[in-house]
CSV table of C-alpha atoms in Angstrom, one decimal:
chain,number,residue,atom,x,y,z
S,1,MET,CA,-83.7,38.9,-21.0
S,2,SER,CA,-80.0,38.0,-21.4
S,3,GLY,CA,-77.3,40.3,-22.7
S,4,PRO,CA,-77.9,41.7,-26.2
S,5,GLY,CA,-74.6,40.6,-27.8
S,6,ASP,CA,-76.1,38.2,-30.4
S,7,ALA,CA,-78.7,40.8,-31.5
S,8,LEU,CA,-76.1,43.5,-31.7
S,9,ALA,CA,-73.8,41.4,-33.8
S,10,ALA,CA,-76.6,40.5,-36.2
S,11,ARG,CA,-77.7,44.2,-36.4
S,12,LEU,CA,-74.3,45.6,-37.0
S,13,GLY,CA,-72.9,42.7,-39.1
S,14,ALA,CA,-69.8,42.6,-36.9
S,15,GLY,CA,-68.5,40.7,-33.9
S,16,VAL,CA,-69.3,42.2,-30.5
S,17,ALA,CA,-66.6,42.3,-27.8
S,18,ASP,CA,-66.3,43.7,-24.3
S,19,LEU,CA,-70.0,43.9,-23.8
S,20,HIS,CA,-71.0,45.1,-20.3
S,21,ARG,CA,-73.9,47.0,-18.7
S,22,LEU,CA,-73.1,50.4,-17.2
S,23,SER,CA,-74.3,51.4,-13.8
S,24,GLY,CA,-76.1,54.6,-14.9
S,25,GLY,CA,-79.6,54.9,-16.3
S,26,ALA,CA,-82.6,54.7,-14.0
S,27,SER,CA,-85.2,54.3,-16.8
S,28,ARG,CA,-83.2,52.7,-19.7
S,29,GLU,CA,-80.4,50.1,-19.9
S,30,THR,CA,-77.0,51.3,-21.1
S,31,TRP,CA,-74.4,48.9,-22.4
S,32,SER,CA,-70.8,49.5,-23.6
S,33,PHE,CA,-69.2,47.4,-26.3
S,34,THR,CA,-67.0,47.4,-29.3
S,35,ALA,CA,-67.9,46.2,-32.8
S,36,GLY,CA,-66.0,46.5,-36.1
S,37,GLY,CA,-63.2,48.4,-34.5
S,38,ARG,CA,-65.6,51.1,-33.0
S,39,ALA,CA,-66.3,51.9,-29.4
S,40,LEU,CA,-70.1,52.0,-29.1
S,41,VAL,CA,-72.9,52.4,-26.5
S,42,LEU,CA,-76.3,50.8,-26.6
S,43,ARG,CA,-79.3,52.4,-25.0
S,44,ARG,CA,-82.4,50.2,-24.9
S,45,ASP,CA,-85.8,50.2,-23.1
S,46,PRO,CA,-86.4,47.8,-20.3
S,47,PRO,CA,-88.4,44.8,-21.5
S,48,ALA,CA,-91.3,45.6,-19.2
S,49,ALA,CA,-91.8,49.2,-20.6
S,50,PRO,CA,-90.9,49.4,-24.3
S,51,ASP,CA,-91.6,52.9,-25.9
S,52,PRO,CA,-90.7,52.9,-29.5
S,53,ALA,CA,-92.1,56.4,-30.1
S,54,ALA,CA,-90.0,57.9,-27.3
S,55,MET,CA,-86.8,56.2,-28.6
S,56,ALA,CA,-87.4,57.4,-32.1
S,57,ARG,CA,-88.0,60.9,-30.8
S,58,GLU,CA,-84.7,60.8,-28.8
S,59,ALA,CA,-82.8,59.7,-32.0
S,60,ALA,CA,-84.3,62.7,-33.9
S,61,LEU,CA,-83.3,65.0,-31.1
S,62,LEU,CA,-79.7,63.9,-31.3
S,63,SER,CA,-79.7,64.8,-35.0
S,64,SER,CA,-81.3,68.2,-34.3
S,65,ALA,CA,-78.9,68.9,-31.5
S,66,ALA,CA,-75.9,68.1,-33.7
S,67,ASP,CA,-77.2,70.5,-36.4
S,68,ALA,CA,-77.4,73.3,-33.7
S,69,GLY,CA,-73.8,72.8,-32.6
S,70,VAL,CA,-74.6,70.9,-29.4
S,71,PRO,CA,-72.0,68.2,-28.6
S,72,VAL,CA,-73.8,64.9,-28.8
S,73,PRO,CA,-72.7,61.3,-29.6
S,74,THR,CA,-73.0,60.3,-33.3
S,75,LEU,CA,-76.0,58.2,-33.8
S,76,VAL,CA,-75.0,54.8,-35.5
S,77,ASP,CA,-78.3,53.0,-35.6
S,78,HIS,CA,-81.8,53.0,-33.9
S,79,GLY,CA,-85.0,51.2,-34.3
S,80,PRO,CA,-88.1,49.7,-32.6
S,81,ASP,CA,-86.8,46.1,-32.1
S,82,LEU,CA,-83.4,44.9,-30.9
S,83,ASP,CA,-83.9,41.6,-29.1
S,84,GLY,CA,-87.5,42.7,-28.6
S,85,VAL,CA,-87.1,46.3,-27.4
S,86,PRO,CA,-86.5,49.7,-28.9
S,87,PHE,CA,-82.9,50.8,-29.0
S,88,MET,CA,-80.3,53.3,-30.1
S,89,ILE,CA,-76.6,52.6,-30.8
S,90,MET,CA,-74.2,55.6,-30.5
S,91,GLU,CA,-70.5,56.2,-30.7
S,92,ARG,CA,-68.8,56.0,-27.3
S,93,LEU,CA,-67.4,59.4,-26.3
S,94,ALA,CA,-64.2,60.2,-24.5
S,95,GLY,CA,-64.6,61.4,-20.9
S,96,GLU,CA,-66.4,60.8,-17.6
S,97,THR,CA,-70.0,61.2,-16.5
S,98,ILE,CA,-69.9,60.2,-12.8
S,99,PRO,CA,-70.3,63.4,-10.9
S,100,ARG,CA,-68.2,62.6,-7.8
S,101,ARG,CA,-65.3,61.7,-10.0
S,102,LEU,CA,-65.7,64.9,-12.1
S,103,LEU,CA,-65.8,67.1,-9.0
S,104,ARG,CA,-62.5,65.9,-7.6
S,105,THR,CA,-60.8,68.2,-10.1
S,106,PRO,CA,-61.5,71.9,-10.4
S,107,ARG,CA,-62.8,72.8,-13.9
S,108,PRO,CA,-62.7,76.6,-14.2
S,109,GLY,CA,-64.6,77.8,-17.2
S,110,LEU,CA,-66.9,74.8,-17.4
S,111,ALA,CA,-69.9,76.7,-16.0
S,112,ARG,CA,-69.5,79.3,-18.7
S,113,GLU,CA,-69.2,76.5,-21.4
S,114,LEU,CA,-72.4,74.9,-20.1
S,115,GLY,CA,-74.1,78.2,-20.5
S,116,ALA,CA,-72.9,78.5,-24.1
S,117,ILE,CA,-74.0,74.9,-24.9
S,118,LEU,CA,-77.5,75.6,-23.5
S,119,ALA,CA,-77.8,78.8,-25.6
S,120,ARG,CA,-77.1,76.7,-28.7
S,121,LEU,CA,-79.4,73.9,-27.5
S,122,HIS,CA,-82.2,76.4,-27.2
S,123,THR,CA,-81.9,77.2,-31.0
S,124,MET,CA,-82.6,73.5,-31.9
S,125,ALA,CA,-85.3,72.7,-34.4
S,126,PRO,CA,-88.2,70.9,-32.7
S,127,VAL,CA,-88.9,67.3,-33.6
S,128,ASP,CA,-92.3,65.6,-33.8
S,129,GLY,CA,-94.0,64.5,-30.7
S,130,LEU,CA,-92.3,66.7,-28.1
S,131,PRO,CA,-94.5,67.2,-25.0
S,132,ASP,CA,-95.8,70.7,-24.6
S,133,ALA,CA,-97.6,71.2,-21.3
S,134,ASP,CA,-97.7,73.8,-18.6
S,135,PRO,CA,-94.8,72.7,-16.3
S,136,LEU,CA,-96.4,73.5,-13.0
S,137,ASP,CA,-99.8,72.0,-13.8
S,138,ALA,CA,-98.1,68.9,-15.2
S,139,LEU,CA,-96.0,68.5,-12.1
S,140,ALA,CA,-99.1,68.9,-9.9
S,141,GLU,CA,-101.0,66.3,-11.8
S,142,TYR,CA,-98.0,63.9,-11.6
S,143,TYR,CA,-97.8,64.5,-7.8
S,144,ASP,CA,-101.5,64.1,-7.2
S,145,ALA,CA,-101.6,60.7,-8.9
S,146,PHE,CA,-99.6,59.3,-6.0
S,147,ASP,CA,-102.4,60.2,-3.6
S,148,GLU,CA,-99.7,60.8,-1.0
S,149,PRO,CA,-100.0,64.4,0.2
S,150,ARG,CA,-96.7,65.8,1.6
S,151,PRO,CA,-96.7,69.1,3.6
S,152,ALA,CA,-93.2,70.2,2.3
S,153,VAL,CA,-94.3,69.6,-1.3
S,154,GLU,CA,-97.5,71.6,-0.7
S,155,LEU,CA,-95.5,74.5,0.8
S,156,ALA,CA,-93.4,74.5,-2.4
S,157,PHE,CA,-96.4,74.4,-4.7
S,158,ARG,CA,-98.0,77.4,-2.9
S,159,TRP,CA,-94.8,79.4,-3.2
S,160,LEU,CA,-94.3,78.6,-6.9
S,161,ARG,CA,-97.9,79.5,-7.8
S,162,GLU,CA,-97.7,82.8,-5.9
S,163,HIS,CA,-94.3,83.9,-7.4
S,164,ARG,CA,-94.5,82.6,-10.9
S,165,PRO,CA,-92.6,84.8,-13.4
S,166,ALA,CA,-93.6,85.6,-17.0
S,167,PRO,CA,-92.1,83.1,-19.5
S,168,THR,CA,-88.7,84.0,-21.0
S,169,GLY,CA,-89.4,82.2,-24.3
S,170,ARG,CA,-90.4,78.9,-25.8
S,171,THR,CA,-87.8,76.5,-27.2
S,172,VAL,CA,-86.8,72.9,-27.1
S,173,VAL,CA,-85.8,72.2,-23.5
S,174,HIS,CA,-83.5,69.2,-22.7
S,175,GLY,CA,-85.3,68.5,-19.5
S,176,ASP,CA,-82.4,66.8,-17.7
S,177,PHE,CA,-79.3,68.9,-18.5
S,178,ARG,CA,-77.2,68.4,-15.4
S,179,ASN,CA,-74.1,66.8,-13.9
S,180,GLY,CA,-74.4,63.1,-14.6
S,181,ASN,CA,-75.9,63.5,-18.0
S,182,LEU,CA,-72.9,65.3,-19.4
S,183,MET,CA,-69.8,63.6,-20.8
S,184,ILE,CA,-66.8,65.7,-19.8
S,185,ASP,CA,-63.2,65.2,-20.8
S,186,GLY,CA,-60.8,67.5,-19.0
S,187,PRO,CA,-62.0,71.0,-19.4
S,188,ALA,CA,-64.5,70.3,-22.2
S,189,VAL,CA,-68.0,68.8,-22.6
S,190,THR,CA,-67.8,66.1,-25.3
S,191,GLY,CA,-71.5,65.1,-25.2
S,192,VAL,CA,-74.9,66.0,-23.8
S,193,LEU,CA,-76.7,62.7,-23.1
S,194,ASP,CA,-80.1,61.3,-22.1
S,195,TRP,CA,-82.7,63.3,-24.0
S,196,GLU,CA,-85.7,61.3,-23.1
S,197,LEU,CA,-87.2,64.1,-21.0
S,198,ALA,CA,-86.9,66.8,-23.7
S,199,HIS,CA,-90.0,68.9,-24.4
S,200,LEU,CA,-91.1,72.3,-25.5
S,201,GLY,CA,-91.0,75.0,-22.8
S,202,ASP,CA,-89.3,77.9,-21.2
S,203,PRO,CA,-85.5,77.8,-21.8
S,204,ALA,CA,-84.9,79.1,-18.3
S,205,GLU,CA,-86.1,75.7,-17.1
S,206,ASP,CA,-82.8,74.1,-18.3
S,207,LEU,CA,-80.7,76.8,-16.6
S,208,GLY,CA,-82.6,76.4,-13.3
S,209,TRP,CA,-82.4,72.6,-13.4
S,210,LEU,CA,-78.6,72.7,-13.8
S,211,CYS,CA,-78.4,74.8,-10.6
S,212,VAL,CA,-80.6,72.4,-8.5
S,213,LYS,CA,-78.7,71.5,-5.3
S,214,ALA,CA,-79.0,67.7,-6.0
S,215,TRP,CA,-76.6,68.0,-8.9
S,216,ARG,CA,-73.8,69.7,-6.9
S,217,PHE,CA,-73.0,66.5,-4.9
S,218,GLY,CA,-71.7,68.4,-2.0
S,219,SER,CA,-69.8,71.1,-4.0
S,220,PRO,CA,-70.3,74.7,-2.9
S,221,HIS,CA,-70.6,75.8,-6.6
S,222,PRO,CA,-74.2,76.1,-7.7
S,223,VAL,CA,-73.8,75.2,-11.4
S,224,GLY,CA,-73.6,71.4,-11.3
S,225,GLY,CA,-70.9,71.7,-8.7
S,226,PHE,CA,-68.6,73.4,-11.3
S,227,GLY,CA,-68.9,77.2,-10.9
S,228,PRO,CA,-71.0,80.3,-10.2
S,229,ARG,CA,-74.3,81.2,-11.7
S,230,ALA,CA,-72.8,84.4,-13.1
S,231,ASP,CA,-70.5,82.3,-15.3
S,232,LEU,CA,-73.4,80.2,-16.5
S,233,LEU,CA,-75.4,83.2,-17.5
S,234,ALA,CA,-72.4,85.0,-19.0
S,235,GLY,CA,-71.7,82.0,-21.2
S,236,TYR,CA,-75.4,81.8,-22.2
S,237,ALA,CA,-75.3,85.5,-23.2
S,238,ASP,CA,-72.0,85.2,-25.1
S,239,ALA,CA,-73.5,82.4,-27.2
S,240,GLY,CA,-76.6,84.5,-28.1
S,241,GLY,CA,-79.0,83.5,-25.4
S,242,ALA,CA,-81.1,86.0,-23.3
S,243,PRO,CA,-80.2,85.1,-19.7
S,244,PRO,CA,-83.1,85.3,-17.2
S,245,ASP,CA,-82.8,87.7,-14.2
S,246,PRO,CA,-81.8,86.2,-10.8
S,247,ALA,CA,-85.4,86.0,-9.5
S,248,VAL,CA,-86.5,84.0,-12.5
S,249,LEU,CA,-83.6,81.7,-12.3
S,250,HIS,CA,-84.3,81.2,-8.6
S,251,TRP,CA,-88.0,80.3,-9.4
S,252,TRP,CA,-86.8,77.6,-11.8
S,253,GLU,CA,-84.3,76.3,-9.2
S,254,VAL,CA,-87.2,75.9,-6.7
S,255,TYR,CA,-89.3,74.3,-9.4
S,256,GLY,CA,-86.5,72.0,-10.4
S,257,THR,CA,-86.0,70.9,-6.7
S,258,LEU,CA,-89.7,70.2,-6.4
S,259,ARG,CA,-89.6,68.3,-9.7
S,260,TRP,CA,-86.7,66.1,-8.5
S,261,THR,CA,-88.6,65.5,-5.2
S,262,ILE,CA,-91.5,64.1,-7.1
S,263,LEU,CA,-89.4,62.2,-9.6
S,264,CYS,CA,-87.6,60.4,-6.8
S,265,ARG,CA,-91.0,59.4,-5.4
S,266,HIS,CA,-92.0,58.2,-8.9
S,267,GLN,CA,-88.9,56.0,-9.1
S,268,ALA,CA,-89.6,54.6,-5.6
S,269,GLU,CA,-93.1,53.7,-6.8
S,270,ARG,CA,-91.6,51.3,-9.3
S,271,HIS,CA,-90.3,49.3,-6.4
S,272,LEU,CA,-93.3,49.9,-4.1
S,273,SER,CA,-95.8,48.8,-6.7
S,274,GLY,CA,-93.9,45.6,-7.4
S,275,ALA,CA,-93.6,46.5,-11.1
S,276,ASP,CA,-89.8,46.8,-11.0
S,277,PRO,CA,-88.4,45.7,-7.7
S,278,SER,CA,-84.9,47.2,-7.2
S,279,ILE,CA,-82.7,48.1,-4.3
S,280,GLU,CA,-81.9,51.4,-6.1
S,281,TYR,CA,-85.6,52.3,-6.4
S,282,ALA,CA,-86.3,51.2,-2.8
S,283,VAL,CA,-83.6,53.4,-1.3
S,284,LEU,CA,-84.8,56.3,-3.5
S,285,GLY,CA,-88.0,56.1,-1.5
S,286,ARG,CA,-86.1,57.0,1.6
S,287,LYS,CA,-84.1,59.8,-0.2
S,288,VAL,CA,-87.2,61.8,-1.0
S,289,CYS,CA,-86.7,63.6,2.3
S,290,GLU,CA,-83.3,64.9,1.1
S,291,GLN,CA,-85.2,66.9,-1.6
S,292,GLU,CA,-87.8,68.0,0.9
S,293,HIS,CA,-84.9,69.5,3.0
S,294,ASP,CA,-83.5,71.1,-0.2
S,295,LEU,CA,-86.9,72.6,-0.9
S,296,LEU,CA,-87.0,74.2,2.5
S,297,LEU,CA,-83.5,75.5,1.9
S,298,ALA,CA,-84.4,77.0,-1.5
S,299,LEU,CA,-87.5,78.6,0.1
S,300,GLY,CA,-85.4,80.1,2.9
S,301,ARG,CA,-87.4,78.1,5.5
S,302,THR,CA,-84.5,76.2,7.0
S,303,GLU,CA,-80.8,76.2,7.5
S,304,PRO,CA,-78.0,73.6,7.4
S,305,VAL,CA,-77.7,71.8,10.7
S,306,THR,CA,-75.2,69.2,12.0
S,307,VAL,CA,-76.9,66.1,13.4
S,308,ALA,CA,-74.9,63.2,14.8
S,309,ASP,CA,-75.3,59.9,13.0
S,310,PRO,CA,-77.0,57.7,15.6
S,311,LEU,CA,-74.8,54.8,14.4
S,312,ASP,CA,-71.7,56.7,15.6
S,313,SER,CA,-73.1,57.3,19.0
S,314,ALA,CA,-72.8,55.1,22.1
S,315,GLY,CA,-76.3,53.8,21.6
S,316,GLY,CA,-75.7,53.0,17.9
S,317,ALA,CA,-72.4,51.2,18.7
S,318,ALA,CA,-74.0,49.1,21.4
S,319,GLY,CA,-76.6,47.8,18.9
S,320,GLY,CA,-74.0,47.3,16.1
S,321,THR,CA,-71.0,45.6,17.7
S,322,ALA,CA,-70.2,41.9,17.3
S,323,GLY,CA,-72.0,41.0,20.5
S,324,GLY,CA,-75.0,43.2,20.4
S,325,ALA,CA,-77.4,42.6,23.3
S,326,ALA,CA,-80.5,40.8,22.1
S,327,SER,CA,-83.9,41.0,23.8
S,328,PRO,CA,-85.0,37.7,25.4
S,329,PRO,CA,-85.9,35.1,24.3
S,330,HIS,CA,-83.6,35.8,21.3
S,331,ASP,CA,-79.9,35.0,21.2
S,332,ARG,CA,-77.0,37.1,20.2
S,333,PRO,CA,-76.2,38.9,17.9
S,334,SER,CA,-79.1,41.3,18.2
S,335,GLY,CA,-81.2,42.4,15.2
S,336,PRO,CA,-79.2,45.6,14.7
S,337,ALA,CA,-75.9,43.7,15.0
S,338,LEU,CA,-77.1,41.3,12.3
S,339,LEU,CA,-77.9,44.2,10.0
S,340,GLU,CA,-74.4,45.6,10.6
S,341,ALA,CA,-72.9,42.2,9.8
S,342,VAL,CA,-74.8,42.0,6.5
S,343,GLU,CA,-73.8,45.6,5.7
S,344,ARG,CA,-70.1,44.7,6.1
S,345,PHE,CA,-70.5,41.6,4.0
S,346,VAL,CA,-72.1,43.5,1.2
S,347,LEU,CA,-69.4,46.2,1.2
S,348,GLU,CA,-66.4,43.8,1.6
S,349,THR,CA,-67.5,41.3,-1.0
S,350,ASP,CA,-65.4,41.6,-4.2
S,351,HIS,CA,-68.0,42.4,-6.8
S,352,ALA,CA,-67.3,41.6,-10.4
S,353,ASP,CA,-68.3,44.8,-12.2
S,354,ASP,CA,-69.1,48.5,-11.6
S,355,ARG,CA,-72.9,47.9,-11.6
S,356,LEU,CA,-72.7,45.3,-8.9
S,357,ARG,CA,-70.4,47.5,-6.8
S,358,PHE,CA,-72.8,50.4,-7.2
S,359,HIS,CA,-75.8,48.3,-6.1
S,360,ALA,CA,-73.7,47.0,-3.2
S,361,ARG,CA,-73.2,50.5,-1.9
S,362,VAL,CA,-76.9,51.2,-2.3
S,363,ALA,CA,-77.7,48.0,-0.4
S,364,ALA,CA,-75.3,49.0,2.4
S,365,SER,CA,-77.1,52.4,2.5
S,366,ALA,CA,-80.4,50.6,2.9
S,367,LEU,CA,-79.1,48.6,5.8
S,368,ARG,CA,-77.8,51.7,7.6
S,369,ILE,CA,-81.2,53.3,7.2
S,370,ALA,CA,-82.8,50.3,8.7
S,371,ARG,CA,-80.4,50.3,11.6
S,372,ARG,CA,-81.0,54.0,12.4
S,373,GLU,CA,-84.8,53.4,12.2
S,374,LEU,CA,-84.6,50.6,14.7
S,375,LEU,CA,-82.8,53.0,17.1
S,376,LEU,CA,-84.9,56.1,16.6
S,377,GLY,CA,-88.2,55.1,15.0
S,378,ASP,CA,-90.3,54.9,18.2
S,379,ALA,CA,-89.1,58.3,19.5
S,380,HIS,CA,-89.7,59.9,16.0
S,381,ARG,CA,-93.2,58.5,15.8
S,382,THR,CA,-94.1,60.0,19.2
S,383,ALA,CA,-92.6,63.4,18.4
S,384,HIS,CA,-94.3,63.5,15.0
S,385,ALA,CA,-97.7,62.6,16.4
S,386,ALA,CA,-97.3,65.4,19.0
S,387,ARG,CA,-96.5,67.9,16.2
S,388,LEU,CA,-99.5,67.0,14.2
S,389,ALA,CA,-101.8,67.1,17.3
S,390,SER,CA,-100.6,70.6,18.1
S,391,LEU,CA,-101.9,71.7,14.7
S,392,GLY,CA,-105.1,69.7,15.1
S,393,CYS,CA,-104.2,67.2,12.4
S,394,ALA,CA,-104.6,63.5,12.4
S,395,ASP,CA,-101.8,62.8,9.9
S,396,ASP,CA,-99.6,64.3,7.2
S,397,ALA,CA,-102.3,64.1,4.6
S,398,GLU,CA,-104.5,66.4,6.6
S,399,LEU,CA,-101.7,68.9,7.2
S,400,ALA,CA,-100.8,68.9,3.5
S,401,ARG,CA,-104.4,69.5,2.5
S,402,GLY,CA,-104.6,72.4,5.0
S,403,VAL,CA,-101.5,74.0,3.5
S,404,ARG,CA,-103.0,73.7,0.1
S,405,ASP,CA,-106.4,75.1,0.9
S,406,GLY,CA,-105.1,77.9,3.2
S,407,ARG,CA,-106.4,76.5,6.5
S,408,PHE,CA,-103.1,77.3,8.2
S,409,ASP,CA,-102.3,80.7,6.6
S,410,ASP,CA,-102.5,82.4,10.0
S,411,ARG,CA,-100.2,79.8,11.6
S,412,ALA,CA,-97.6,79.6,8.8
S,413,ASP,CA,-94.6,79.7,11.1
S,414,GLU,CA,-95.9,76.9,13.2
S,415,VAL,CA,-96.5,74.8,10.1
S,416,VAL,CA,-93.1,75.4,8.7
S,417,ALA,CA,-91.5,74.5,12.1
S,418,ALA,CA,-93.5,71.3,12.2
S,419,VAL,CA,-92.5,70.4,8.6
S,420,ARG,CA,-88.9,71.3,9.2
S,421,ALA,CA,-88.7,69.1,12.4
S,422,SER,CA,-90.3,66.2,10.5
S,423,VAL,CA,-87.8,66.5,7.7
S,424,VAL,CA,-84.9,66.6,10.1
S,425,ASP,CA,-86.1,63.4,11.8
S,426,LYS,CA,-86.5,61.6,8.5
S,427,LEU,CA,-83.1,62.7,7.3
S,428,THR,CA,-81.5,61.7,10.6
S,429,VAL,CA,-82.5,58.2,9.7
S,430,ALA,CA,-82.1,58.3,5.9
S,431,ASN,CA,-78.9,60.4,5.6
S,432,PRO,CA,-77.9,62.7,8.5
S,433,ARG,CA,-74.9,64.1,6.5
S,434,HIS,CA,-77.3,65.7,4.0
S,435,LEU,CA,-78.6,68.1,6.7
S,436,ALA,CA,-75.2,69.8,7.0
S,437,THR,CA,-74.7,70.5,3.3
S,438,PRO,CA,-75.1,74.2,2.6
S,439,PRO,CA,-77.4,75.6,0.0
């Protein structure tokens, strides 16, 4: 489908200018444009997966949130059919959403403000059609549908079931309240975005999700990279919320980390199944191990560790220089050197817009992963087979099932050590820097 300019002009009765697709949005398209002197944003479903009920629900949530005092963009129009797909048109807010840009500047007080916004959000009137399921059971069902048992995931599920706290309440839950879905202008939040995962549930879920390590982007501050948990909870209390105690918040942080692990795997499935081939979704498949490492950190089962990037070592350089010794009968450059050449081409090409530049960086990351796997893959396969054999397992699936059914309860430390070593190997190939990031 081409750009939606003509359809927008017809819908709004005004000329459309400066229409361009934004780089964010893994499940829906997001477009920025102007019409009738207004700066606007279009959100629309991908043509392959229209969901008019979900779009209508999100529009209703924006209205309910505004009534509760939550900063959200003003809804201009919405409906089931714009150029063939459901859509929403909203005012464009001032500010920034890209986390790494936001975190370049200290924003004292923001963690407290986020707590206050969540307290107001949790007073919202529910709208029709909100999901209302047990969060742990729903997550387990989602995970089981992949039929890809993972030992680190099973360790997390066991811990969550054994330490589950009593509910703190039942409210509307945003479901994705975190750095990246917040429009921030200077010291203030101008808008809470992306309500498609909203549901009914425990309000502590939103607080824990905001503190998940993935949303800190390397910052030492746990609340979205902005500040301490104490400020978040103080702001929540000041605005009328009942803050959970630290153990409850921690449980929801572990839950949120597990949830993001499984959601990353879900996004990767869009590429793996062939339903929605994408370099972004493909690389997410190799980023699942980042969340497995973060799960072990959250459970106190591992520590940050510094691992040299094999591409920076003598062996990596030999395979990635302009000459690059190739194995006979092949000529030079070698396979790894060719991958490096493509990586440099992708990064050095002057791409026309932000979305292309974003995907170029993702593609370069994919090439680095492939280069590291060429260097280390054989050694890692041998080491992993030895770890499984020491536990009497043929593969990861058997180890994962053993964790679930208690077969290894008397060998828990050995299992954790094996899982930890496996995750370190995967991350040494996928993103070695992630291993050194503190919890």
